[in-house]
Amino acid sequence: MLTARQLLILKCIVEEFVETAEPVGSKTLMTKYQLPYSSATIRNEMSFLEEHGYLEKTHTSSGRVPSTKGYRFYVDTLMQPSVDDEVKNQVSTILGDRHRSLNEIIKESCQILSQLTHLTTVALGPNAIYEHLQNITLVPLSEHTVTAIIVTDKGHVENRNFNIKNNAYMEDLTSCVNVMNELLDGTPMNQVVYHLERDVKPILSARIKEHEVLFNAFLEAFMKFANNNVYFSGKENMLYQPEYNDVNKLRRLVTAFENSQSWKSLEPIALEDGVTVRIGSDSPIKDLNDVSVISASFKTGNESKGSISVIGPTRMPYEKVVSLVEYISKSLEEVLVSQNDEDDE
């Protein structure tokens, strides 16, 4: 059990190190934070906190830095999350436009969070298991170009453009879409590719001249649903963190960003309710011990969920980031659920 004095010193050290990325000494605590203790008392308390695993000493300085245990204690006990009204208004304005798809709203939220935290964000849209194909619509873009728009019951949209060579090709494309709408309407998105192969392909091959080209184009579009529910924003923000001046460390981080398997543990089913804070070795990026990931899930419908996360160094402003992740995930959920309710009416 830490004393009130030890708690105050630990809080100040965490917040100072987050701000400056420099080891914190007793002199800084006395002058900048005006702690009402002598330098000797502060040093003794810092030694105590180090001995009990809350602080670490660096090789290059007599100052101390927070350990993973110190950050964890700070997150669980000392911080006081809050979001100011200016940020609330900004989020409300951006998410207030209801004339957008599920994808666009989630991407926008990802971008807002990245801009407000100056860190990297990743959002996972609803898993394809919760979505069903609603329809495929052909929309002319020009005299010789048509786009096929694929829409799910959750508002997820993918599209595929086609260059129309002649009237016969347009007729084939229309027939192809009609067959798919007839046979695949209401099919869970994670089963569409299977039914496309089993049910649709034989009919297309019997009816349509260019069935292989059209089939492969739609197969590719449907497969995007399995891969396209991960959205990143602000990857470049990590370049400005002093922790990643090390080229090898930065390379490992970039590799983790490119590996979608790294983010499986951020899927809503893997997250508890509320905000989940994973620090250092607890983060999904296993090759890096100085990365933290702060996540929250949000409902996108009655059964489906998504998640939004902030990725940064363990030296991140937890109070600010936890507050924003919680507020934006709740705001996002309110928008998506109310949008679904309106669609159901």
mmCIF file of N, CA, C and O in Angstrom, residues 133-138 148-150 160 162 172-187 192 195-197 199-201 203-204 207-208 214-219 221-222:
data_model
loop_
_atom_site.group_PDB
_atom_site.id
_atom_site.type_symbol
_atom_site.label_atom_id
_atom_site.label_comp_id
_atom_site.label_asym_id
_atom_site.label_seq_id
_atom_site.Cartn_x
_atom_site.Cartn_y
_atom_site.Cartn_z
ATOM 1 N N LEU A 133 -25.822 -10.172 -47.004
ATOM 2 C CA LEU A 133 -25.922 -9.453 -48.270
ATOM 3 C C LEU A 133 -27.330 -8.907 -48.441
ATOM 4 O O LEU A 133 -28.315 -9.640 -48.310
ATOM 5 N N GLN A 134 -27.423 -7.608 -48.737
ATOM 6 C CA GLN A 134 -28.733 -6.994 -48.934
ATOM 7 C C GLN A 134 -29.065 -6.894 -50.419
ATOM 8 O O GLN A 134 -30.125 -7.339 -50.854
ATOM 9 N N ASN A 135 -28.160 -6.307 -51.191
ATOM 10 C CA ASN A 135 -28.380 -6.271 -52.635
ATOM 11 C C ASN A 135 -27.132 -5.815 -53.375
ATOM 12 O O ASN A 135 -26.190 -5.306 -52.774
ATOM 13 N N ILE A 136 -27.173 -6.033 -54.693
ATOM 14 C CA ILE A 136 -26.130 -5.551 -55.600
ATOM 15 C C ILE A 136 -26.835 -4.673 -56.622
ATOM 16 O O ILE A 136 -27.833 -5.088 -57.228
ATOM 17 N N THR A 137 -26.336 -3.453 -56.800
ATOM 18 C CA THR A 137 -26.976 -2.498 -57.705
ATOM 19 C C THR A 137 -25.973 -2.015 -58.737
ATOM 20 O O THR A 137 -24.809 -1.731 -58.399
ATOM 21 N N LEU A 138 -26.389 -1.908 -59.981
ATOM 22 C CA LEU A 138 -25.535 -1.360 -61.039
ATOM 23 C C LEU A 138 -25.842 0.118 -61.236
ATOM 24 O O LEU A 138 -27.000 0.503 -61.382
ATOM 25 N N ALA A 148 -20.683 -1.656 -59.846
ATOM 26 C CA ALA A 148 -21.587 -2.552 -59.115
ATOM 27 C C ALA A 148 -21.397 -2.270 -57.628
ATOM 28 O O ALA A 148 -20.283 -2.395 -57.104
ATOM 29 N N ILE A 149 -22.456 -1.859 -56.956
ATOM 30 C CA ILE A 149 -22.388 -1.513 -55.532
ATOM 31 C C ILE A 149 -22.991 -2.663 -54.720
ATOM 32 O O ILE A 149 -24.147 -3.024 -54.906
ATOM 33 N N ILE A 150 -22.167 -3.229 -53.839
ATOM 34 C CA ILE A 150 -22.589 -4.345 -52.990
ATOM 35 C C ILE A 150 -22.856 -3.792 -51.598
ATOM 36 O O ILE A 150 -21.983 -3.163 -50.999
ATOM 37 N N ARG A 160 -17.324 -2.314 -57.355
ATOM 38 C CA ARG A 160 -16.423 -2.812 -58.393
ATOM 39 C C ARG A 160 -16.798 -2.147 -59.706
ATOM 40 O O ARG A 160 -17.967 -2.169 -60.113
ATOM 41 N N PHE A 162 -16.717 -1.605 -63.854
ATOM 42 C CA PHE A 162 -16.620 -2.413 -65.062
ATOM 43 C C PHE A 162 -16.585 -1.501 -66.287
ATOM 44 O O PHE A 162 -17.367 -0.549 -66.371
ATOM 45 N N ASP A 172 -24.806 -9.158 -70.184
ATOM 46 C CA ASP A 172 -24.216 -10.226 -69.374
ATOM 47 C C ASP A 172 -24.037 -9.786 -67.925
ATOM 48 O O ASP A 172 -24.332 -10.536 -66.985
ATOM 49 N N LEU A 173 -23.556 -8.550 -67.758
ATOM 50 C CA LEU A 173 -23.333 -8.022 -66.412
ATOM 51 C C LEU A 173 -24.664 -7.910 -65.657
ATOM 52 O O LEU A 173 -24.761 -8.288 -64.481
ATOM 53 N N THR A 174 -25.690 -7.420 -66.332
ATOM 54 C CA THR A 174 -27.009 -7.292 -65.704
ATOM 55 C C THR A 174 -27.561 -8.660 -65.314
ATOM 56 O O THR A 174 -28.100 -8.832 -64.218
ATOM 57 N N SER A 175 -27.403 -9.644 -66.198
ATOM 58 C CA SER A 175 -27.872 -11.003 -65.898
ATOM 59 C C SER A 175 -27.132 -11.574 -64.700
ATOM 60 O O SER A 175 -27.735 -12.214 -63.823
ATOM 61 N N CYS A 176 -25.840 -11.342 -64.658
ATOM 62 C CA CYS A 176 -25.002 -11.822 -63.552
ATOM 63 C C CYS A 176 -25.486 -11.258 -62.218
ATOM 64 O O CYS A 176 -25.646 -11.990 -61.235
ATOM 65 N N VAL A 177 -25.740 -9.965 -62.190
ATOM 66 C CA VAL A 177 -26.201 -9.304 -60.966
ATOM 67 C C VAL A 177 -27.585 -9.820 -60.573
ATOM 68 O O VAL A 177 -27.862 -10.057 -59.383
ATOM 69 N N ASN A 178 -28.453 -10.014 -61.545
ATOM 70 C CA ASN A 178 -29.802 -10.524 -61.249
ATOM 71 C C ASN A 178 -29.747 -11.912 -60.620
ATOM 72 O O ASN A 178 -30.471 -12.205 -59.661
ATOM 73 N N VAL A 179 -28.869 -12.762 -61.128
ATOM 74 C CA VAL A 179 -28.720 -14.116 -60.581
ATOM 75 C C VAL A 179 -28.219 -14.051 -59.141
ATOM 76 O O VAL A 179 -28.733 -14.745 -58.255
ATOM 77 N N MET A 180 -27.231 -13.207 -58.907
ATOM 78 C CA MET A 180 -26.670 -13.096 -57.554
ATOM 79 C C MET A 180 -27.687 -12.532 -56.576
ATOM 80 O O MET A 180 -27.793 -13.010 -55.437
ATOM 81 N N ASN A 181 -28.448 -11.532 -56.999
ATOM 82 C CA ASN A 181 -29.480 -10.972 -56.113
ATOM 83 C C ASN A 181 -30.547 -12.014 -55.780
ATOM 84 O O ASN A 181 -31.040 -12.081 -54.652
ATOM 85 N N GLU A 182 -30.865 -12.842 -56.774
ATOM 86 C CA GLU A 182 -31.898 -13.857 -56.568
ATOM 87 C C GLU A 182 -31.426 -14.960 -55.618
ATOM 88 O O GLU A 182 -32.161 -15.399 -54.728
ATOM 89 N N LEU A 183 -30.167 -15.401 -55.787
ATOM 90 C CA LEU A 183 -29.671 -16.560 -55.036
ATOM 91 C C LEU A 183 -28.968 -16.212 -53.725
ATOM 92 O O LEU A 183 -28.890 -17.040 -52.823
ATOM 93 N N LEU A 184 -28.435 -15.002 -53.637
ATOM 94 C CA LEU A 184 -27.587 -14.676 -52.478
ATOM 95 C C LEU A 184 -28.218 -13.690 -51.500
ATOM 96 O O LEU A 184 -27.635 -13.419 -50.451
ATOM 97 N N ASP A 185 -29.376 -13.161 -51.820
ATOM 98 C CA ASP A 185 -30.026 -12.190 -50.931
ATOM 99 C C ASP A 185 -30.211 -12.787 -49.520
ATOM 100 O O ASP A 185 -30.747 -13.883 -49.359
ATOM 101 N N GLY A 186 -29.707 -12.065 -48.500
ATOM 102 C CA GLY A 186 -29.845 -12.521 -47.116
ATOM 103 C C GLY A 186 -28.775 -13.500 -46.663
ATOM 104 O O GLY A 186 -28.779 -13.931 -45.505
ATOM 105 N N THR A 187 -27.836 -13.847 -47.537
ATOM 106 C CA THR A 187 -26.770 -14.791 -47.174
ATOM 107 C C THR A 187 -25.759 -14.115 -46.243
ATOM 108 O O THR A 187 -25.340 -12.982 -46.513
ATOM 109 N N VAL A 192 -20.876 -16.033 -48.393
ATOM 110 C CA VAL A 192 -21.186 -15.638 -49.773
ATOM 111 C C VAL A 192 -20.231 -16.283 -50.772
ATOM 112 O O VAL A 192 -20.664 -16.793 -51.821
ATOM 113 N N HIS A 195 -21.202 -19.880 -51.441
ATOM 114 C CA HIS A 195 -22.413 -20.010 -52.254
ATOM 115 C C HIS A 195 -22.204 -19.485 -53.675
ATOM 116 O O HIS A 195 -22.859 -19.967 -54.622
ATOM 117 N N LEU A 196 -21.322 -18.528 -53.814
ATOM 118 C CA LEU A 196 -20.986 -18.015 -55.142
ATOM 119 C C LEU A 196 -20.395 -19.142 -55.989
ATOM 120 O O LEU A 196 -20.761 -19.321 -57.161
ATOM 121 N N GLU A 197 -19.480 -19.892 -55.392
ATOM 122 C CA GLU A 197 -18.841 -21.021 -56.085
ATOM 123 C C GLU A 197 -19.844 -22.148 -56.343
ATOM 124 O O GLU A 197 -19.927 -22.693 -57.446
ATOM 125 N N ASP A 199 -23.416 -22.294 -55.959
ATOM 126 C CA ASP A 199 -24.749 -22.069 -56.521
ATOM 127 C C ASP A 199 -24.764 -21.161 -57.746
ATOM 128 O O ASP A 199 -25.511 -21.402 -58.707
ATOM 129 N N VAL A 200 -23.945 -20.109 -57.706
ATOM 130 C CA VAL A 200 -24.021 -19.089 -58.758
ATOM 131 C C VAL A 200 -23.185 -19.459 -59.978
ATOM 132 O O VAL A 200 -23.636 -19.314 -61.125
ATOM 133 N N LYS A 201 -21.994 -19.957 -59.754
ATOM 134 C CA LYS A 201 -21.069 -20.210 -60.866
ATOM 135 C C LYS A 201 -21.638 -21.146 -61.936
ATOM 136 O O LYS A 201 -21.533 -20.855 -63.139
ATOM 137 N N ILE A 203 -24.715 -21.616 -62.864
ATOM 138 C CA ILE A 203 -25.752 -20.915 -63.630
ATOM 139 C C ILE A 203 -25.130 -19.897 -64.579
ATOM 140 O O ILE A 203 -25.519 -19.780 -65.743
ATOM 141 N N LEU A 204 -24.126 -19.170 -64.083
ATOM 142 C CA LEU A 204 -23.452 -18.172 -64.929
ATOM 143 C C LEU A 204 -22.776 -18.830 -66.116
ATOM 144 O O LEU A 204 -22.836 -18.321 -67.243
ATOM 145 N N ARG A 207 -25.355 -19.599 -68.750
ATOM 146 C CA ARG A 207 -26.130 -18.506 -69.354
ATOM 147 C C ARG A 207 -25.285 -17.398 -69.985
ATOM 148 O O ARG A 207 -25.743 -16.709 -70.898
ATOM 149 N N ILE A 208 -24.075 -17.195 -69.458
ATOM 150 C CA ILE A 208 -23.336 -15.968 -69.785
ATOM 151 C C ILE A 208 -22.021 -16.285 -70.481
ATOM 152 O O ILE A 208 -21.238 -17.127 -70.007
ATOM 153 N N LEU A 214 -16.507 -12.080 -65.241
ATOM 154 C CA LEU A 214 -17.460 -11.457 -64.318
ATOM 155 C C LEU A 214 -17.452 -12.159 -62.960
ATOM 156 O O LEU A 214 -17.479 -11.508 -61.905
ATOM 157 N N PHE A 215 -17.415 -13.488 -62.992
ATOM 158 C CA PHE A 215 -17.395 -14.246 -61.727
ATOM 159 C C PHE A 215 -16.189 -13.862 -60.885
ATOM 160 O O PHE A 215 -16.304 -13.592 -59.688
ATOM 161 N N ASN A 216 -15.011 -13.811 -61.508
ATOM 162 C CA ASN A 216 -13.782 -13.487 -60.767
ATOM 163 C C ASN A 216 -13.805 -12.061 -60.224
ATOM 164 O O ASN A 216 -13.292 -11.798 -59.135
ATOM 165 N N ALA A 217 -14.407 -11.156 -60.984
ATOM 166 C CA ALA A 217 -14.504 -9.760 -60.521
ATOM 167 C C ALA A 217 -15.358 -9.675 -59.259
ATOM 168 O O ALA A 217 -14.989 -9.005 -58.277
ATOM 169 N N PHE A 218 -16.491 -10.361 -59.235
ATOM 170 C CA PHE A 218 -17.360 -10.330 -58.054
ATOM 171 C C PHE A 218 -16.768 -11.143 -56.900
ATOM 172 O O PHE A 218 -16.908 -10.764 -55.736
ATOM 173 N N LEU A 219 -16.092 -12.226 -57.228
ATOM 174 C CA LEU A 219 -15.431 -13.023 -56.189
ATOM 175 C C LEU A 219 -14.423 -12.163 -55.431
ATOM 176 O O LEU A 219 -14.373 -12.152 -54.191
ATOM 177 N N ALA A 221 -14.421 -8.892 -55.190
ATOM 178 C CA ALA A 221 -15.135 -7.854 -54.429
ATOM 179 C C ALA A 221 -15.695 -8.419 -53.123
ATOM 180 O O ALA A 221 -15.597 -7.792 -52.071
ATOM 181 N N PHE A 222 -16.262 -9.629 -53.186
ATOM 182 C CA PHE A 222 -16.828 -10.229 -51.970
ATOM 183 C C PHE A 222 -15.736 -10.613 -50.968
ATOM 184 O O PHE A 222 -15.941 -10.553 -49.759
#
